[in-house]
Amino acid sequence: MDWSFPLKLCWLPQSLVGVAGLDTLNNAVHRIVWEALANSRRQDRSPVHFKLLGPVHEFPPMKPKRNSYEWYIPKGILKRNWMKKHLKEVPAVVAIFYDLDWDDPEWPEKKIECTSRVQSIRAALEGRHTRLGVVLIQHKAPAVAGEDVLAVDRAAALCAAADINPKCLFVLPHVDHLQGYVLRLENALYEMAQGYYQQEIRHVKSHREFLNKTTHQYLFVRHQYKMAFLNELKHDNRNSHVHYSTSYSNLLELRVNDTNSLEVKTVAGYINYKVCRLLFVLNQPRDAISQFRSFIENFRSRSGPPELIFQHHAWLAKHCHVTGIACLESLFEEAIRGGLPAVQTMHPGYYYELAARHAADRKAASLVLCQGVERYPANDPLAGLDSLEFYGQRPWRAGNLSAQPPDPIREMEGFVALQYNERNHINHSVSLFF
C-alpha cells in the first residue's frame, strides 16, 4: 500500500473560479487580462484559483439527487474524488468574459450572443449552485457612475436578457491601471464564491435531520468532513477546525474490525492531519501536539488483520514522519520565538525517531510474515486499486461493510498479494516511510 498523503489533501484550499470567453491564443487583449488574473498570486491577493475554460467545457456530471435516506446504507466513508472535484473541477463561480462597449454599433446582436453564452454555461451547470458573472471587456474609459444613461439602460437590459443579478455584471476597462480594475474584479468574484460555499455548507447540513446513528455512522463522519473542507475553501479556519474535530469525534465512535480497520485508520489519519495543521494556523501548537498524541494512542492498538501487521507499522511510521515534516519542522522555531518552552515532544526529531522505530517494526514483521510468499496470486486481487471509490478500502471487497469477509479464499489471496508486494517491492533499508 502507498501511505503517501493525497496531494489534494495537502493543497492549500482556494476558491475555484472558472473563466470563460477568453481566447488567450488569438486575442492579445484577452491574453493580457488572463495573465493579470492568473499570475502574480501574491499573499495580498484574494485566495482564488482561476481556471481557464475552453469554448465547450464539460463539467463533472451531477449525481442523482437522493429523495430519502431511509433505506440508504453508505458503502464507504470518504470518496476519493470529492476534494479534487471541488478544488479543480466544480467552480464556485464562472466569470463569462465578453467584448462589448455600451455604445457598440452592433449592440442588439452582441447582446443576444452574450446572453446565449450565459445560457449555454448555465445549462452545462444545471443542478449545481455555481454562481454566474458576466464581465464586459470595454475599450473606453468608464464614465462616472450613474452619469452614463446609455450604460445604465443597456446594463439593465443585458441583466434581464441573461437572467443575472445586476451585482453580477462587471465592467473591465482595458485602459491604464488595468491591474487595479482586475483586483477589484477578483475581490468581487471572491465574495461571490464565499456565497456559493456557504450555500453548499447549508445544503450538506440540511441532510442531518434524515440520518440515524444505526445505519448512517459513516455519513456523520463524511458530512462533517465536507462542511469542514467547504469552510477551508471559504478560508474560515475556525469553523473548519470545528467541523474537522466533530468529524474525527464521530469517526472514533465507529465500530472497528479487521474488515474496516484500514479504511477507518486511513480517513482518521487524513482528518487528524487537517486538525493539526489548522491548530498550527490558529496559533495553537500545544493543542496540535496533544491532538496528534491522542490520535496515535487511539489507533496504536487497532492493527487490523495479523497477516498484515507490517501495514500497521508502515501507517504509524508515515504519520510520525508527516507530523515531523508538515506540522512541526517549519513551525517549531516560530513557536519557540513566540515564547513557548522548548519541550521534547514538540521537537521534530522526536517524531522522526518514532517513525524510524515503527519502520524497523515494519521490517521485522515483514521478514516473519512475507518470507515464504514466492508467487503472486494468478487472479489479481489488487486489480482496480487505483480506481477505488473510497479511501482506504481493499480492492477485492470494495464497498462491502460486512464484518465478515464475503469470500475467505479471495480475502486470503488479497493478503498474499500484499505480502508478496511487501517482500519484493519494498526496500526496507532505504524506504523507511513509504
Short mmCIF file of N, CA and C in Angstrom, two decimals, residues 11-88:
data_model
loop_
_atom_site.label_atom_id
_atom_site.label_comp_id
_atom_site.label_asym_id
_atom_site.label_seq_id
_atom_site.Cartn_x
_atom_site.Cartn_y
_atom_site.Cartn_z
N TRP A 11 -2.90 20.32 -0.49
CA TRP A 11 -3.03 21.62 -1.14
C TRP A 11 -3.70 22.62 -0.21
N LEU A 12 -3.29 23.89 -0.30
CA LEU A 12 -3.97 24.95 0.43
C LEU A 12 -5.26 25.27 -0.32
N PRO A 13 -6.41 24.97 0.25
CA PRO A 13 -7.67 25.16 -0.48
C PRO A 13 -7.89 26.63 -0.88
N GLN A 14 -8.25 26.83 -2.14
CA GLN A 14 -8.58 28.16 -2.65
C GLN A 14 -9.90 28.11 -3.39
N SER A 15 -10.64 29.19 -3.33
CA SER A 15 -11.91 29.26 -4.05
C SER A 15 -11.66 29.10 -5.54
N LEU A 16 -12.44 28.23 -6.18
CA LEU A 16 -12.25 27.95 -7.60
C LEU A 16 -13.18 28.81 -8.43
N VAL A 17 -12.60 29.59 -9.33
CA VAL A 17 -13.37 30.46 -10.23
C VAL A 17 -13.04 30.09 -11.67
N GLY A 18 -14.06 29.69 -12.42
CA GLY A 18 -13.87 29.39 -13.84
C GLY A 18 -13.92 30.67 -14.67
N VAL A 19 -13.08 30.74 -15.67
CA VAL A 19 -13.01 31.91 -16.56
C VAL A 19 -13.34 31.46 -17.98
N ALA A 20 -14.46 31.93 -18.48
CA ALA A 20 -14.91 31.55 -19.83
C ALA A 20 -14.89 32.76 -20.75
N GLY A 21 -14.71 32.49 -22.04
CA GLY A 21 -14.81 33.55 -23.03
C GLY A 21 -13.51 34.25 -23.39
N LEU A 22 -12.38 33.84 -22.79
CA LEU A 22 -11.10 34.46 -23.12
C LEU A 22 -10.35 33.59 -24.11
N ASP A 23 -10.03 34.17 -25.26
CA ASP A 23 -9.24 33.49 -26.29
C ASP A 23 -7.80 33.94 -26.15
N THR A 24 -7.06 33.25 -25.28
CA THR A 24 -5.71 33.69 -24.95
C THR A 24 -4.70 33.39 -26.07
N LEU A 25 -5.07 32.54 -27.01
CA LEU A 25 -4.15 32.22 -28.10
C LEU A 25 -4.19 33.24 -29.23
N ASN A 26 -5.37 33.75 -29.53
CA ASN A 26 -5.54 34.60 -30.71
C ASN A 26 -5.87 36.06 -30.41
N ASN A 27 -6.14 36.37 -29.16
CA ASN A 27 -6.55 37.73 -28.81
C ASN A 27 -5.58 38.28 -27.76
N ALA A 28 -4.82 39.30 -28.16
CA ALA A 28 -3.79 39.86 -27.28
C ALA A 28 -4.39 40.48 -26.02
N VAL A 29 -5.52 41.15 -26.17
CA VAL A 29 -6.17 41.77 -25.01
C VAL A 29 -6.62 40.69 -24.02
N HIS A 30 -7.21 39.63 -24.54
CA HIS A 30 -7.64 38.53 -23.67
C HIS A 30 -6.45 37.92 -22.94
N ARG A 31 -5.33 37.80 -23.62
CA ARG A 31 -4.15 37.22 -23.01
C ARG A 31 -3.65 38.10 -21.86
N ILE A 32 -3.67 39.40 -22.07
CA ILE A 32 -3.24 40.33 -21.01
C ILE A 32 -4.16 40.23 -19.80
N VAL A 33 -5.47 40.16 -20.06
CA VAL A 33 -6.44 40.05 -18.96
C VAL A 33 -6.22 38.76 -18.18
N TRP A 34 -6.04 37.63 -18.91
CA TRP A 34 -5.83 36.35 -18.23
C TRP A 34 -4.56 36.36 -17.40
N GLU A 35 -3.48 36.91 -17.95
CA GLU A 35 -2.23 36.96 -17.20
C GLU A 35 -2.36 37.82 -15.95
N ALA A 36 -3.14 38.89 -16.05
CA ALA A 36 -3.35 39.75 -14.87
C ALA A 36 -4.14 39.00 -13.80
N LEU A 37 -5.03 38.12 -14.21
CA LEU A 37 -5.81 37.33 -13.25
C LEU A 37 -5.00 36.19 -12.65
N ALA A 38 -4.31 35.45 -13.50
CA ALA A 38 -3.73 34.18 -13.09
C ALA A 38 -2.32 34.29 -12.52
N ASN A 39 -1.57 35.33 -12.92
CA ASN A 39 -0.18 35.45 -12.49
C ASN A 39 -0.05 36.35 -11.27
N SER A 40 1.13 36.35 -10.72
CA SER A 40 1.44 37.22 -9.56
C SER A 40 0.47 36.99 -8.42
N ARG A 41 0.31 35.73 -8.05
CA ARG A 41 -0.62 35.43 -6.95
C ARG A 41 0.07 35.69 -5.61
N ARG A 42 0.23 36.97 -5.28
CA ARG A 42 0.88 37.34 -4.03
C ARG A 42 -0.04 37.06 -2.84
N GLN A 43 0.55 37.13 -1.65
CA GLN A 43 -0.23 36.85 -0.45
C GLN A 43 -1.32 37.87 -0.21
N ASP A 44 -1.14 39.10 -0.73
CA ASP A 44 -2.16 40.12 -0.51
C ASP A 44 -3.33 39.99 -1.48
N ARG A 45 -3.25 39.05 -2.42
CA ARG A 45 -4.36 38.84 -3.36
C ARG A 45 -5.40 37.93 -2.71
N SER A 46 -6.63 37.99 -3.22
CA SER A 46 -7.68 37.12 -2.72
C SER A 46 -7.31 35.66 -2.98
N PRO A 47 -7.62 34.76 -2.04
CA PRO A 47 -7.26 33.34 -2.21
C PRO A 47 -8.16 32.65 -3.23
N VAL A 48 -7.90 32.93 -4.49
CA VAL A 48 -8.71 32.41 -5.59
C VAL A 48 -7.82 31.66 -6.56
N HIS A 49 -8.29 30.52 -7.02
CA HIS A 49 -7.62 29.80 -8.10
C HIS A 49 -8.48 29.95 -9.35
N PHE A 50 -7.91 30.60 -10.38
CA PHE A 50 -8.64 30.80 -11.63
C PHE A 50 -8.35 29.65 -12.59
N LYS A 51 -9.40 29.13 -13.20
CA LYS A 51 -9.26 28.05 -14.18
C LYS A 51 -9.83 28.51 -15.51
N LEU A 52 -9.00 28.48 -16.54
CA LEU A 52 -9.43 28.90 -17.86
C LEU A 52 -10.26 27.79 -18.51
N LEU A 53 -11.48 28.12 -18.90
CA LEU A 53 -12.39 27.15 -19.50
C LEU A 53 -12.39 27.31 -21.01
N GLY A 54 -12.38 26.19 -21.73
CA GLY A 54 -12.41 26.23 -23.18
C GLY A 54 -13.78 26.60 -23.72
N PRO A 55 -13.90 26.77 -25.04
CA PRO A 55 -15.19 27.16 -25.65
C PRO A 55 -16.31 26.18 -25.35
N VAL A 56 -15.99 24.88 -25.30
CA VAL A 56 -17.01 23.87 -24.97
C VAL A 56 -16.47 23.07 -23.79
N HIS A 57 -16.77 23.52 -22.59
CA HIS A 57 -16.24 22.88 -21.39
C HIS A 57 -17.28 21.95 -20.78
N GLU A 58 -16.85 20.75 -20.43
CA GLU A 58 -17.74 19.78 -19.78
C GLU A 58 -17.43 19.72 -18.29
N PHE A 59 -18.41 20.03 -17.49
CA PHE A 59 -18.27 19.93 -16.03
C PHE A 59 -18.61 18.51 -15.59
N PRO A 60 -18.13 18.10 -14.42
CA PRO A 60 -18.46 16.75 -13.94
C PRO A 60 -19.98 16.58 -13.87
N PRO A 61 -20.48 15.43 -14.28
CA PRO A 61 -21.93 15.22 -14.25
C PRO A 61 -22.48 15.22 -12.84
N MET A 62 -23.69 15.69 -12.69
CA MET A 62 -24.36 15.68 -11.40
C MET A 62 -24.82 14.27 -11.08
N LYS A 63 -24.63 13.85 -9.83
CA LYS A 63 -25.19 12.57 -9.44
C LYS A 63 -26.67 12.75 -9.11
N PRO A 64 -27.48 11.72 -9.27
CA PRO A 64 -28.92 11.84 -8.99
C PRO A 64 -29.17 12.29 -7.55
N LYS A 65 -30.14 13.17 -7.38
CA LYS A 65 -30.46 13.65 -6.04
C LYS A 65 -31.17 12.56 -5.24
N ARG A 66 -30.78 12.47 -3.97
CA ARG A 66 -31.37 11.46 -3.09
C ARG A 66 -32.63 12.02 -2.44
N ASN A 67 -33.74 11.32 -2.62
CA ASN A 67 -35.00 11.77 -2.03
C ASN A 67 -35.19 11.30 -0.60
N SER A 68 -34.51 10.21 -0.24
CA SER A 68 -34.68 9.66 1.10
C SER A 68 -33.43 8.91 1.53
N TYR A 69 -33.15 8.95 2.83
CA TYR A 69 -32.05 8.19 3.41
C TYR A 69 -32.55 6.96 4.15
N GLU A 70 -33.86 6.70 4.06
CA GLU A 70 -34.46 5.66 4.90
C GLU A 70 -33.81 4.30 4.67
N TRP A 71 -33.59 3.94 3.41
CA TRP A 71 -33.03 2.62 3.11
C TRP A 71 -31.58 2.70 2.60
N TYR A 72 -31.00 3.88 2.74
CA TYR A 72 -29.66 4.07 2.20
C TYR A 72 -28.59 3.63 3.20
N ILE A 73 -27.68 2.78 2.74
CA ILE A 73 -26.54 2.36 3.55
C ILE A 73 -25.28 2.76 2.79
N PRO A 74 -24.47 3.66 3.35
CA PRO A 74 -23.26 4.12 2.64
C PRO A 74 -22.27 2.98 2.46
N LYS A 75 -21.54 3.02 1.34
CA LYS A 75 -20.57 1.97 1.02
C LYS A 75 -19.15 2.33 1.44
N GLY A 76 -18.97 3.49 2.05
CA GLY A 76 -17.66 3.90 2.49
C GLY A 76 -17.74 5.24 3.20
N ILE A 77 -16.59 5.71 3.69
CA ILE A 77 -16.59 6.93 4.49
C ILE A 77 -16.37 8.17 3.63
N LEU A 78 -15.23 8.22 2.95
CA LEU A 78 -14.85 9.44 2.23
C LEU A 78 -14.47 9.10 0.80
N LYS A 79 -15.18 9.72 -0.15
CA LYS A 79 -14.92 9.44 -1.57
C LYS A 79 -13.62 10.08 -2.03
N ARG A 80 -12.89 9.34 -2.83
CA ARG A 80 -11.56 9.79 -3.24
C ARG A 80 -11.59 10.99 -4.18
N ASN A 81 -12.66 11.16 -4.94
CA ASN A 81 -12.67 12.24 -5.93
C ASN A 81 -13.32 13.51 -5.43
N TRP A 82 -13.84 13.51 -4.19
CA TRP A 82 -14.67 14.63 -3.76
C TRP A 82 -13.84 15.90 -3.57
N MET A 83 -12.69 15.83 -2.92
CA MET A 83 -11.88 17.03 -2.71
C MET A 83 -11.36 17.59 -4.02
N LYS A 84 -10.86 16.71 -4.88
CA LYS A 84 -10.34 17.16 -6.17
C LYS A 84 -11.43 17.83 -6.98
N LYS A 85 -12.65 17.31 -6.91
CA LYS A 85 -13.76 17.87 -7.67
C LYS A 85 -13.98 19.33 -7.29
N HIS A 86 -13.93 19.62 -6.01
CA HIS A 86 -14.20 20.99 -5.57
C HIS A 86 -12.97 21.89 -5.67
N LEU A 87 -11.78 21.29 -5.70
CA LEU A 87 -10.57 22.09 -5.85
C LEU A 87 -10.28 22.43 -7.30
N LYS A 88 -10.62 21.54 -8.22
CA LYS A 88 -10.16 21.68 -9.60
C LYS A 88 -11.25 21.62 -10.67
#
